Amino acid sequence: MGETSTKPYLIRALHEWCTDNGYTPYITVQVDEHTMVPVAHVRDGQITLNVGTLATNRLVLGNEFIEFQARFSGVTENVYVPVGAVSAIYARETGAGMGFEVQPYEPPEAGAQGAAEPAAPEGADAQADASQGDDGGNDDEPKRPRLTIVK
């Protein structure tokens, strides 16, 4: 398995910062076939979700997915969002937060080692991605830094 992105850690840190300061953490999500959200609330392919502790039940801010239960128009819904689909997390009250590049979710293939096919290039990051093609190799081998633009 490859190295975990910094994105879920930044999302968790900003969620904690919002909570500690009495702000309401919101995430904006690019909706696709891998996101499970109430479609009635999707606008222009996106949905903004309150992920505050008072608005969610069983909130899990995982490395691959964010999942929780929330009420929409009085109905409890299960929400399941790939971390890669999150385009921002911010405090509703101040707008302070961070934007992210949206990465399409790619389900792991059964028996795949990661070496069979390199990660999909992301525009200008294609050269850095190409040098990281074998994620199933020797973990002791030094890797080139991979910087992702955080917008």
PDB file of C-alpha atoms in Angstrom:
ATOM      1  CA  MET A   1       0.000   0.000   0.000  1.00  0.00           C
ATOM      2  CA  GLY A   2       1.263   3.478  -0.824  1.00  0.00           C
ATOM      3  CA  GLU A   3       1.945   6.410   1.408  1.00  0.00           C
ATOM      4  CA  THR A   4      -1.100   8.105   2.939  1.00  0.00           C
ATOM      5  CA  SER A   5      -1.895  11.607   1.691  1.00  0.00           C
ATOM      6  CA  THR A   6      -1.584  14.582   4.059  1.00  0.00           C
ATOM      7  CA  LYS A   7      -5.118  15.651   3.114  1.00  0.00           C
ATOM      8  CA  PRO A   8      -7.042  13.561   5.704  1.00  0.00           C
ATOM      9  CA  TYR A   9      -4.685  14.782   8.441  1.00  0.00           C
ATOM     10  CA  LEU A  10      -5.225  18.416   7.439  1.00  0.00           C
ATOM     11  CA  ILE A  11      -9.002  17.858   7.372  1.00  0.00           C
ATOM     12  CA  ARG A  12      -8.894  16.349  10.888  1.00  0.00           C
ATOM     13  CA  ALA A  13      -6.669  19.181  12.163  1.00  0.00           C
ATOM     14  CA  LEU A  14      -8.923  21.918  10.774  1.00  0.00           C
ATOM     15  CA  HIS A  15     -12.015  20.104  12.097  1.00  0.00           C
ATOM     16  CA  GLU A  16     -10.409  20.083  15.550  1.00  0.00           C
ATOM     17  CA  TRP A  17      -9.364  23.753  15.223  1.00  0.00           C
ATOM     18  CA  CYS A  18     -12.935  24.762  14.314  1.00  0.00           C
ATOM     19  CA  THR A  19     -14.377  22.742  17.193  1.00  0.00           C
ATOM     20  CA  ASP A  20     -11.857  24.084  19.734  1.00  0.00           C
ATOM     21  CA  ASN A  21     -12.647  27.672  18.725  1.00  0.00           C
ATOM     22  CA  GLY A  22     -16.431  27.245  18.808  1.00  0.00           C
ATOM     23  CA  TYR A  23     -16.789  27.389  15.013  1.00  0.00           C
ATOM     24  CA  THR A  24     -18.888  25.100  12.816  1.00  0.00           C
ATOM     25  CA  PRO A  25     -16.733  23.023  10.432  1.00  0.00           C
ATOM     26  CA  TYR A  26     -18.137  22.699   6.908  1.00  0.00           C
ATOM     27  CA  ILE A  27     -16.756  20.622   4.056  1.00  0.00           C
ATOM     28  CA  THR A  28     -17.421  21.143   0.363  1.00  0.00           C
ATOM     29  CA  VAL A  29     -17.514  17.916  -1.651  1.00  0.00           C
ATOM     30  CA  GLN A  30     -17.369  17.248  -5.395  1.00  0.00           C
ATOM     31  CA  VAL A  31     -20.116  14.657  -5.875  1.00  0.00           C
ATOM     32  CA  ASP A  32     -19.500  11.605  -8.100  1.00  0.00           C
ATOM     33  CA  GLU A  33     -20.562   7.956  -8.218  1.00  0.00           C
ATOM     34  CA  HIS A  34     -18.417   7.167  -5.136  1.00  0.00           C
ATOM     35  CA  THR A  35     -20.075   9.734  -2.858  1.00  0.00           C
ATOM     36  CA  MET A  36     -23.176   8.811  -0.889  1.00  0.00           C
ATOM     37  CA  VAL A  37     -25.020  12.049  -0.098  1.00  0.00           C
ATOM     38  CA  PRO A  38     -28.658  13.202  -0.320  1.00  0.00           C
ATOM     39  CA  VAL A  39     -28.919  14.151  -4.008  1.00  0.00           C
ATOM     40  CA  ALA A  40     -31.664  16.713  -3.340  1.00  0.00           C
ATOM     41  CA  HIS A  41     -29.020  18.919  -1.667  1.00  0.00           C
ATOM     42  CA  VAL A  42     -26.425  18.704  -4.463  1.00  0.00           C
ATOM     43  CA  ARG A  43     -25.925  21.953  -6.405  1.00  0.00           C
ATOM     44  CA  ASP A  44     -23.753  22.181  -9.544  1.00  0.00           C
ATOM     45  CA  GLY A  45     -22.166  18.816  -8.748  1.00  0.00           C
ATOM     46  CA  GLN A  46     -21.176  19.882  -5.221  1.00  0.00           C
ATOM     47  CA  ILE A  47     -22.586  19.657  -1.728  1.00  0.00           C
ATOM     48  CA  THR A  48     -21.598  21.556   1.405  1.00  0.00           C
ATOM     49  CA  LEU A  49     -21.933  19.566   4.613  1.00  0.00           C
ATOM     50  CA  ASN A  50     -21.907  20.586   8.262  1.00  0.00           C
ATOM     51  CA  VAL A  51     -19.486  18.134   9.910  1.00  0.00           C
ATOM     52  CA  GLY A  52     -19.745  19.649  13.377  1.00  0.00           C
ATOM     53  CA  THR A  53     -20.189  17.349  16.351  1.00  0.00           C
ATOM     54  CA  LEU A  54     -23.713  18.675  17.001  1.00  0.00           C
ATOM     55  CA  ALA A  55     -24.835  18.068  13.402  1.00  0.00           C
ATOM     56  CA  THR A  56     -23.407  14.566  12.938  1.00  0.00           C
ATOM     57  CA  ASN A  57     -23.731  11.135  14.484  1.00  0.00           C
ATOM     58  CA  ARG A  58     -20.949   8.520  14.307  1.00  0.00           C
ATOM     59  CA  LEU A  59     -18.570  10.915  12.518  1.00  0.00           C
ATOM     60  CA  VAL A  60     -15.434   9.187  11.232  1.00  0.00           C
ATOM     61  CA  LEU A  61     -12.790  11.376   9.568  1.00  0.00           C
ATOM     62  CA  GLY A  62     -10.801   8.507   8.069  1.00  0.00           C
ATOM     63  CA  ASN A  63      -7.803   8.459   5.751  1.00  0.00           C
ATOM     64  CA  GLU A  64      -9.855   7.231   2.773  1.00  0.00           C
ATOM     65  CA  PHE A  65     -13.444   8.207   3.632  1.00  0.00           C
ATOM     66  CA  ILE A  66     -15.453  10.609   5.759  1.00  0.00           C
ATOM     67  CA  GLU A  67     -18.624   8.987   7.015  1.00  0.00           C
ATOM     68  CA  PHE A  68     -21.418  10.002   9.363  1.00  0.00           C
ATOM     69  CA  GLN A  69     -25.164  10.222   9.848  1.00  0.00           C
ATOM     70  CA  ALA A  70     -26.963  13.559   9.646  1.00  0.00           C
ATOM     71  CA  ARG A  71     -30.496  14.872   9.331  1.00  0.00           C
ATOM     72  CA  PHE A  72     -31.545  16.500   6.063  1.00  0.00           C
ATOM     73  CA  SER A  73     -35.039  18.020   6.027  1.00  0.00           C
ATOM     74  CA  GLY A  74     -35.856  15.978   9.141  1.00  0.00           C
ATOM     75  CA  VAL A  75     -34.710  12.636   7.671  1.00  0.00           C
ATOM     76  CA  THR A  76     -31.621  10.804   8.945  1.00  0.00           C
ATOM     77  CA  GLU A  77     -29.251   9.993   6.079  1.00  0.00           C
ATOM     78  CA  ASN A  78     -25.978   8.087   5.894  1.00  0.00           C
ATOM     79  CA  VAL A  79     -23.200  10.148   4.313  1.00  0.00           C
ATOM     80  CA  TYR A  80     -20.109   8.515   2.809  1.00  0.00           C
ATOM     81  CA  VAL A  81     -17.540  10.721   1.050  1.00  0.00           C
ATOM     82  CA  PRO A  82     -14.101   9.823  -0.349  1.00  0.00           C
ATOM     83  CA  VAL A  83     -11.482  12.155   1.173  1.00  0.00           C
ATOM     84  CA  GLY A  84     -10.242  12.861  -2.368  1.00  0.00           C
ATOM     85  CA  ALA A  85     -13.630  14.426  -3.226  1.00  0.00           C
ATOM     86  CA  VAL A  86     -13.324  17.081  -0.489  1.00  0.00           C
ATOM     87  CA  SER A  87     -12.496  20.440  -2.074  1.00  0.00           C
ATOM     88  CA  ALA A  88     -12.492  22.517   1.142  1.00  0.00           C
ATOM     89  CA  ILE A  89     -12.953  22.560   4.908  1.00  0.00           C
ATOM     90  CA  TYR A  90     -13.681  25.836   6.612  1.00  0.00           C
ATOM     91  CA  ALA A  91     -15.316  27.538   9.580  1.00  0.00           C
ATOM     92  CA  ARG A  92     -18.850  28.636   8.664  1.00  0.00           C
ATOM     93  CA  GLU A  93     -18.614  31.701  10.895  1.00  0.00           C
ATOM     94  CA  THR A  94     -15.332  33.130   9.543  1.00  0.00           C
ATOM     95  CA  GLY A  95     -14.630  31.363   6.250  1.00  0.00           C
ATOM     96  CA  ALA A  96     -11.155  30.473   7.553  1.00  0.00           C
ATOM     97  CA  GLY A  97      -9.988  27.089   6.338  1.00  0.00           C
ATOM     98  CA  MET A  98      -8.257  25.351   3.469  1.00  0.00           C
ATOM     99  CA  GLY A  99      -9.051  24.369  -0.099  1.00  0.00           C
ATOM    100  CA  PHE A 100      -7.841  21.175  -1.740  1.00  0.00           C
ATOM    101  CA  GLU A 101      -7.345  19.729  -5.171  1.00  0.00           C
ATOM    102  CA  VAL A 102     -10.049  17.133  -5.852  1.00  0.00           C
ATOM    103  CA  GLN A 103      -8.636  13.682  -6.618  1.00  0.00           C
ATOM    104  CA  PRO A 104     -10.890  11.111  -8.262  1.00  0.00           C
ATOM    105  CA  TYR A 105     -11.414   8.033  -6.093  1.00  0.00           C
ATOM    106  CA  GLU A 106      -9.937   4.835  -7.490  1.00  0.00           C
ATOM    107  CA  PRO A 107     -11.165   1.691  -5.733  1.00  0.00           C
ATOM    108  CA  PRO A 108      -8.339  -0.750  -4.916  1.00  0.00           C
ATOM    109  CA  GLU A 109      -8.188  -3.640  -7.347  1.00  0.00           C
ATOM    110  CA  ALA A 110      -8.308  -7.159  -5.919  1.00  0.00           C
ATOM    111  CA  GLY A 111      -4.773  -8.530  -5.718  1.00  0.00           C
ATOM    112  CA  ALA A 112      -3.220  -5.351  -7.143  1.00  0.00           C
ATOM    113  CA  GLN A 113       0.170  -4.428  -5.731  1.00  0.00           C
ATOM    114  CA  GLY A 114       0.228  -0.861  -7.067  1.00  0.00           C
ATOM    115  CA  ALA A 115       3.177  -1.591  -9.373  1.00  0.00           C
ATOM    116  CA  ALA A 116       1.018  -2.795 -12.271  1.00  0.00           C
ATOM    117  CA  GLU A 117      -0.202   0.682 -13.143  1.00  0.00           C
ATOM    118  CA  PRO A 118       1.268   4.000 -11.967  1.00  0.00           C
ATOM    119  CA  ALA A 119      -1.001   6.541 -10.322  1.00  0.00           C
ATOM    120  CA  ALA A 120      -2.940   8.739 -12.741  1.00  0.00           C
ATOM    121  CA  PRO A 121      -0.974  11.922 -13.488  1.00  0.00           C
ATOM    122  CA  GLU A 122      -2.457  15.143 -12.160  1.00  0.00           C
ATOM    123  CA  GLY A 123      -1.481  17.714 -14.774  1.00  0.00           C
ATOM    124  CA  ALA A 124       1.728  19.440 -13.679  1.00  0.00           C
ATOM    125  CA  ASP A 125       2.421  16.728 -11.091  1.00  0.00           C
ATOM    126  CA  ALA A 126       2.848  14.060 -13.786  1.00  0.00           C
ATOM    127  CA  GLN A 127       6.649  13.980 -13.514  1.00  0.00           C
ATOM    128  CA  ALA A 128       6.581  13.580  -9.730  1.00  0.00           C
ATOM    129  CA  ASP A 129       3.926  10.855  -9.999  1.00  0.00           C
ATOM    130  CA  ALA A 130       5.920   8.931 -12.608  1.00  0.00           C
ATOM    131  CA  SER A 131       8.885   8.706 -10.236  1.00  0.00           C
ATOM    132  CA  GLN A 132       6.610   7.188  -7.584  1.00  0.00           C
ATOM    133  CA  GLY A 133       5.100   4.457  -9.791  1.00  0.00           C
ATOM    134  CA  ASP A 134       6.129   1.457  -7.646  1.00  0.00           C
ATOM    135  CA  ASP A 135       4.393   1.785  -4.294  1.00  0.00           C
ATOM    136  CA  GLY A 136       4.878  -1.893  -3.472  1.00  0.00           C
ATOM    137  CA  GLY A 137       8.676  -1.698  -3.389  1.00  0.00           C
ATOM    138  CA  ASN A 138      11.275  -1.354  -0.670  1.00  0.00           C
ATOM    139  CA  ASP A 139      10.050   1.003   2.064  1.00  0.00           C
ATOM    140  CA  ASP A 140      13.638   1.748   3.148  1.00  0.00           C
ATOM    141  CA  GLU A 141      14.472   3.265  -0.224  1.00  0.00           C
ATOM    142  CA  PRO A 142      14.462   7.087  -0.110  1.00  0.00           C
ATOM    143  CA  LYS A 143      11.640   8.642  -2.109  1.00  0.00           C
ATOM    144  CA  ARG A 144      11.649  11.975  -3.896  1.00  0.00           C
ATOM    145  CA  PRO A 145       9.433  14.573  -2.218  1.00  0.00           C
ATOM    146  CA  ARG A 146       5.972  14.745  -3.731  1.00  0.00           C
ATOM    147  CA  LEU A 147       4.413  18.146  -3.283  1.00  0.00           C
ATOM    148  CA  THR A 148       0.764  18.688  -4.054  1.00  0.00           C
ATOM    149  CA  ILE A 149      -0.626  22.150  -4.656  1.00  0.00           C
ATOM    150  CA  VAL A 150      -3.160  22.973  -1.961  1.00  0.00           C
ATOM    151  CA  LYS A 151      -5.576  25.575  -3.257  1.00  0.00           C
TER     152      LYS A 151
END
